[in-house]
């Protein structure tokens, strides 16, 4: 095994108490390498940090997602839920986050 070091810069940082939220604003993912990197980023976070996605269109299909028997494809929201990421959209952003500066 080997490690390739990278640096992650979130789009925004929000602090509430002693918790630090690293906010990633996404219109959409473009490919597997892009969305897979966030799983690795999360593994490197400190205990008081959380990576949170702000999706423009959470129900847009993931890139290269296979069509299911019912004709649908995995969405960004489903990917985030499966990988245990907290995510918000414009309609679900907590009220106490709306008026605060990020």
Short mmCIF file of N, CA and C in Angstrom, two decimals:
data_model
loop_
_atom_site.label_atom_id
_atom_site.label_comp_id
_atom_site.label_asym_id
_atom_site.label_seq_id
_atom_site.Cartn_x
_atom_site.Cartn_y
_atom_site.Cartn_z
N UNK A 1 0.82 -1.21 0.00
CA UNK A 1 0.00 0.00 0.00
C UNK A 1 0.86 1.27 0.00
N UNK A 2 0.33 2.32 -0.58
CA UNK A 2 1.02 3.60 -0.56
C UNK A 2 0.00 4.72 -0.46
N UNK A 3 0.49 5.90 -0.11
CA UNK A 3 -0.37 7.06 0.08
C UNK A 3 0.08 8.17 -0.86
N UNK A 4 -0.86 8.78 -1.52
CA UNK A 4 -0.60 9.98 -2.32
C UNK A 4 -1.27 11.13 -1.57
N UNK A 5 -0.47 12.06 -1.11
CA UNK A 5 -1.03 13.16 -0.32
C UNK A 5 -1.63 14.23 -1.23
N UNK A 6 -2.77 14.76 -0.80
CA UNK A 6 -3.45 15.85 -1.49
C UNK A 6 -3.91 16.84 -0.44
N UNK A 7 -4.22 18.04 -0.86
CA UNK A 7 -4.79 19.04 0.03
C UNK A 7 -6.21 19.33 -0.43
N UNK A 8 -7.12 19.40 0.52
CA UNK A 8 -8.52 19.68 0.21
C UNK A 8 -8.86 21.07 0.71
N UNK A 9 -9.47 21.86 -0.13
CA UNK A 9 -9.95 23.20 0.22
C UNK A 9 -11.46 23.21 0.03
N UNK A 10 -12.22 23.31 1.13
CA UNK A 10 -13.68 23.35 0.98
C UNK A 10 -14.12 24.67 0.35
N UNK A 11 -15.32 24.67 -0.19
CA UNK A 11 -15.86 25.90 -0.76
C UNK A 11 -16.15 26.92 0.34
N UNK A 12 -16.67 26.45 1.47
CA UNK A 12 -16.99 27.32 2.61
C UNK A 12 -16.71 26.56 3.89
N UNK A 13 -16.51 27.31 4.96
CA UNK A 13 -16.36 26.72 6.29
C UNK A 13 -17.35 27.41 7.22
N UNK A 14 -18.07 26.63 7.99
CA UNK A 14 -19.03 27.17 8.97
C UNK A 14 -18.70 26.57 10.32
N UNK A 15 -18.57 27.41 11.32
CA UNK A 15 -18.30 26.94 12.67
C UNK A 15 -19.52 27.17 13.54
N UNK A 16 -19.93 26.13 14.23
CA UNK A 16 -21.02 26.21 15.20
C UNK A 16 -20.49 25.56 16.46
N UNK A 17 -20.30 26.38 17.51
CA UNK A 17 -19.68 25.85 18.72
C UNK A 17 -18.27 25.42 18.40
N UNK A 18 -17.90 24.21 18.81
CA UNK A 18 -16.56 23.73 18.50
C UNK A 18 -16.54 22.80 17.28
N UNK A 19 -17.66 22.74 16.56
CA UNK A 19 -17.74 21.90 15.36
C UNK A 19 -17.47 22.74 14.12
N UNK A 20 -16.70 22.18 13.21
CA UNK A 20 -16.36 22.85 11.97
C UNK A 20 -16.97 22.08 10.81
N UNK A 21 -17.80 22.76 10.03
CA UNK A 21 -18.44 22.15 8.87
C UNK A 21 -17.71 22.61 7.62
N UNK A 22 -17.21 21.65 6.86
CA UNK A 22 -16.58 21.94 5.59
C UNK A 22 -17.65 21.77 4.53
N UNK A 23 -18.04 22.86 3.90
CA UNK A 23 -19.17 22.86 2.98
C UNK A 23 -18.69 22.80 1.54
N UNK A 24 -19.22 21.85 0.82
CA UNK A 24 -18.88 21.63 -0.58
C UNK A 24 -20.12 21.91 -1.42
N UNK A 25 -20.09 23.01 -2.17
CA UNK A 25 -21.22 23.38 -3.03
C UNK A 25 -21.06 22.67 -4.38
N UNK A 26 -22.06 21.88 -4.75
CA UNK A 26 -21.97 21.09 -5.98
C UNK A 26 -23.18 21.33 -6.87
N UNK A 27 -22.91 21.70 -8.09
CA UNK A 27 -23.97 21.70 -9.09
C UNK A 27 -24.22 20.26 -9.51
N UNK A 28 -23.12 19.54 -9.74
CA UNK A 28 -23.19 18.12 -10.05
C UNK A 28 -21.78 17.55 -10.00
N UNK A 29 -21.71 16.24 -9.81
CA UNK A 29 -20.43 15.55 -9.93
C UNK A 29 -20.20 15.27 -11.40
N UNK A 30 -18.92 15.22 -11.80
CA UNK A 30 -18.61 14.98 -13.20
C UNK A 30 -18.16 13.56 -13.48
N UNK A 31 -17.49 12.93 -12.49
CA UNK A 31 -17.03 11.57 -12.73
C UNK A 31 -16.73 10.86 -11.41
N UNK A 32 -16.44 9.58 -11.53
CA UNK A 32 -16.18 8.73 -10.36
C UNK A 32 -15.03 9.27 -9.52
N UNK A 33 -13.94 9.70 -10.16
CA UNK A 33 -12.80 10.19 -9.41
C UNK A 33 -13.17 11.37 -8.54
N UNK A 34 -14.02 12.25 -9.05
CA UNK A 34 -14.42 13.42 -8.28
C UNK A 34 -15.21 13.03 -7.03
N UNK A 35 -16.26 12.23 -7.20
CA UNK A 35 -17.06 11.94 -6.02
C UNK A 35 -16.41 10.94 -5.09
N UNK A 36 -15.54 10.10 -5.60
CA UNK A 36 -14.84 9.16 -4.73
C UNK A 36 -13.84 9.87 -3.81
N UNK A 37 -13.30 11.00 -4.27
CA UNK A 37 -12.31 11.71 -3.45
C UNK A 37 -12.91 12.17 -2.13
N UNK A 38 -14.21 12.47 -2.10
CA UNK A 38 -14.82 12.97 -0.87
C UNK A 38 -14.90 11.89 0.20
N UNK A 39 -14.99 10.65 -0.19
CA UNK A 39 -14.95 9.54 0.78
C UNK A 39 -13.58 9.54 1.46
N UNK A 40 -12.52 9.77 0.68
CA UNK A 40 -11.16 9.82 1.23
C UNK A 40 -10.95 11.07 2.06
N UNK A 41 -11.51 12.19 1.63
CA UNK A 41 -11.39 13.43 2.41
C UNK A 41 -11.98 13.22 3.79
N UNK A 42 -13.16 12.61 3.84
CA UNK A 42 -13.81 12.39 5.13
C UNK A 42 -12.94 11.56 6.07
N UNK A 43 -12.24 10.58 5.54
CA UNK A 43 -11.38 9.73 6.38
C UNK A 43 -10.24 10.52 7.02
N UNK A 44 -9.88 11.65 6.42
CA UNK A 44 -8.77 12.46 6.94
C UNK A 44 -9.22 13.59 7.86
N UNK A 45 -10.53 13.74 8.06
CA UNK A 45 -11.02 14.84 8.88
C UNK A 45 -10.75 14.61 10.36
N UNK A 46 -10.66 15.72 11.08
CA UNK A 46 -10.52 15.68 12.54
C UNK A 46 -11.88 15.33 13.14
N UNK A 47 -11.90 14.85 14.39
CA UNK A 47 -13.18 14.46 15.01
C UNK A 47 -14.21 15.60 15.09
N UNK A 48 -13.76 16.85 15.15
CA UNK A 48 -14.71 17.97 15.26
C UNK A 48 -15.06 18.56 13.89
N UNK A 49 -14.73 17.87 12.81
CA UNK A 49 -15.04 18.34 11.47
C UNK A 49 -16.04 17.42 10.78
N UNK A 50 -16.86 18.03 9.91
CA UNK A 50 -17.80 17.24 9.11
C UNK A 50 -17.87 17.85 7.71
N UNK A 51 -17.82 17.00 6.71
CA UNK A 51 -17.97 17.42 5.33
C UNK A 51 -19.46 17.37 4.98
N UNK A 52 -20.00 18.50 4.53
CA UNK A 52 -21.42 18.62 4.21
C UNK A 52 -21.55 19.12 2.78
N UNK A 53 -22.46 18.51 2.02
CA UNK A 53 -22.69 18.91 0.64
C UNK A 53 -23.88 19.85 0.54
N UNK A 54 -23.73 20.86 -0.30
CA UNK A 54 -24.82 21.78 -0.64
C UNK A 54 -25.09 21.55 -2.13
N UNK A 55 -26.13 20.76 -2.41
CA UNK A 55 -26.44 20.38 -3.78
C UNK A 55 -27.41 21.37 -4.42
N UNK A 56 -27.09 21.79 -5.63
CA UNK A 56 -28.01 22.61 -6.40
C UNK A 56 -29.21 21.77 -6.84
N UNK A 57 -28.93 20.56 -7.31
CA UNK A 57 -29.98 19.65 -7.78
C UNK A 57 -29.72 18.26 -7.19
N UNK A 58 -30.14 18.03 -5.94
CA UNK A 58 -29.81 16.77 -5.29
C UNK A 58 -30.38 15.53 -5.97
N UNK A 59 -31.43 15.71 -6.76
CA UNK A 59 -32.06 14.54 -7.39
C UNK A 59 -31.64 14.37 -8.85
N UNK A 60 -30.60 15.09 -9.26
CA UNK A 60 -30.03 14.89 -10.59
C UNK A 60 -29.27 13.57 -10.59
N UNK A 61 -29.28 12.85 -11.70
CA UNK A 61 -28.58 11.56 -11.74
C UNK A 61 -27.07 11.73 -11.64
N UNK A 62 -26.44 10.74 -11.02
CA UNK A 62 -24.99 10.70 -10.92
C UNK A 62 -24.40 10.42 -12.30
N UNK A 63 -23.19 10.92 -12.57
CA UNK A 63 -22.57 10.62 -13.85
C UNK A 63 -22.29 9.13 -13.98
N UNK A 64 -22.49 8.62 -15.16
CA UNK A 64 -22.23 7.22 -15.48
C UNK A 64 -23.06 6.24 -14.65
N UNK A 65 -24.14 6.72 -14.03
CA UNK A 65 -25.00 5.83 -13.25
C UNK A 65 -25.78 4.93 -14.21
N UNK A 66 -25.88 3.67 -13.85
CA UNK A 66 -26.63 2.72 -14.68
C UNK A 66 -28.12 2.91 -14.45
N UNK A 67 -28.87 2.71 -15.49
CA UNK A 67 -30.32 2.80 -15.39
C UNK A 67 -30.84 1.58 -14.64
N UNK A 68 -31.71 1.82 -13.65
CA UNK A 68 -32.33 0.73 -12.88
C UNK A 68 -33.47 0.12 -13.68
N UNK A 69 -33.98 -0.99 -13.18
CA UNK A 69 -35.10 -1.65 -13.85
C UNK A 69 -36.31 -0.73 -13.98
N UNK A 70 -36.48 0.18 -13.00
CA UNK A 70 -37.62 1.10 -13.07
C UNK A 70 -37.34 2.33 -13.92
N UNK A 71 -36.16 2.39 -14.54
CA UNK A 71 -35.81 3.48 -15.44
C UNK A 71 -35.09 4.65 -14.79
N UNK A 72 -34.99 4.65 -13.48
CA UNK A 72 -34.32 5.75 -12.78
C UNK A 72 -32.82 5.47 -12.66
N UNK A 73 -32.08 6.50 -12.29
CA UNK A 73 -30.65 6.37 -12.02
C UNK A 73 -30.36 6.88 -10.62
N UNK A 74 -29.25 6.42 -10.04
CA UNK A 74 -28.86 6.89 -8.70
C UNK A 74 -28.66 8.40 -8.75
N UNK A 75 -29.19 9.10 -7.75
CA UNK A 75 -29.09 10.55 -7.69
C UNK A 75 -27.94 10.96 -6.76
N UNK A 76 -27.63 12.24 -6.81
CA UNK A 76 -26.61 12.79 -5.91
C UNK A 76 -27.03 12.60 -4.45
N UNK A 77 -28.30 12.83 -4.16
CA UNK A 77 -28.81 12.66 -2.79
C UNK A 77 -28.67 11.21 -2.34
N UNK A 78 -28.99 10.27 -3.21
CA UNK A 78 -28.86 8.85 -2.85
C UNK A 78 -27.41 8.48 -2.60
N UNK A 79 -26.50 9.01 -3.42
CA UNK A 79 -25.08 8.75 -3.21
C UNK A 79 -24.65 9.27 -1.84
N UNK A 80 -25.05 10.50 -1.52
CA UNK A 80 -24.68 11.09 -0.23
C UNK A 80 -25.25 10.29 0.93
N UNK A 81 -26.51 9.90 0.82
CA UNK A 81 -27.14 9.09 1.89
C UNK A 81 -26.41 7.76 2.06
N UNK A 82 -26.12 7.09 0.96
CA UNK A 82 -25.45 5.79 1.02
C UNK A 82 -24.08 5.91 1.67
N UNK A 83 -23.40 7.02 1.41
CA UNK A 83 -22.06 7.22 1.95
C UNK A 83 -22.06 8.00 3.27
N UNK A 84 -23.25 8.17 3.84
CA UNK A 84 -23.42 8.80 5.15
C UNK A 84 -22.89 10.22 5.23
N UNK A 85 -23.12 10.98 4.15
CA UNK A 85 -22.80 12.41 4.15
C UNK A 85 -24.08 13.19 4.43
N UNK A 86 -23.97 14.23 5.22
CA UNK A 86 -25.07 15.17 5.39
C UNK A 86 -25.10 16.03 4.13
N UNK A 87 -26.29 16.32 3.64
CA UNK A 87 -26.42 17.18 2.48
C UNK A 87 -27.65 18.05 2.62
N UNK A 88 -27.59 19.19 1.96
CA UNK A 88 -28.71 20.12 1.94
C UNK A 88 -28.86 20.65 0.52
N UNK A 89 -30.05 21.16 0.25
CA UNK A 89 -30.30 21.90 -0.98
C UNK A 89 -30.83 23.26 -0.54
N UNK A 90 -31.12 24.10 -1.49
CA UNK A 90 -31.67 25.42 -1.16
C UNK A 90 -32.95 25.29 -0.34
N UNK A 91 -33.74 24.25 -0.62
CA UNK A 91 -35.02 24.07 0.06
C UNK A 91 -34.90 23.40 1.42
N UNK A 92 -33.76 22.79 1.72
CA UNK A 92 -33.64 22.06 2.98
C UNK A 92 -32.57 22.63 3.91
N UNK A 93 -31.93 23.71 3.50
CA UNK A 93 -30.89 24.32 4.32
C UNK A 93 -31.49 24.77 5.65
N UNK A 94 -30.86 24.44 6.77
CA UNK A 94 -31.41 24.85 8.07
C UNK A 94 -31.55 26.38 8.15
N UNK A 95 -32.61 26.84 8.79
CA UNK A 95 -32.86 28.28 8.89
C UNK A 95 -31.71 29.03 9.54
N UNK A 96 -31.08 28.42 10.55
CA UNK A 96 -30.00 29.12 11.24
C UNK A 96 -28.73 29.21 10.39
N UNK A 97 -28.72 28.58 9.22
CA UNK A 97 -27.57 28.70 8.30
C UNK A 97 -27.85 29.72 7.21
N UNK A 98 -29.07 30.10 7.02
CA UNK A 98 -29.45 30.94 5.88
C UNK A 98 -28.95 32.39 6.02
N UNK A 99 -29.10 32.96 7.18
CA UNK A 99 -28.79 34.38 7.34
C UNK A 99 -27.38 34.62 7.86
N UNK A 100 -26.70 33.58 8.23
CA UNK A 100 -25.34 33.71 8.72
C UNK A 100 -24.38 33.73 7.54
N UNK A 101 -23.27 34.39 7.73
CA UNK A 101 -22.23 34.32 6.72
C UNK A 101 -21.55 32.96 6.81
N UNK A 102 -21.21 32.41 5.68
CA UNK A 102 -20.49 31.15 5.65
C UNK A 102 -19.01 31.41 5.69
#
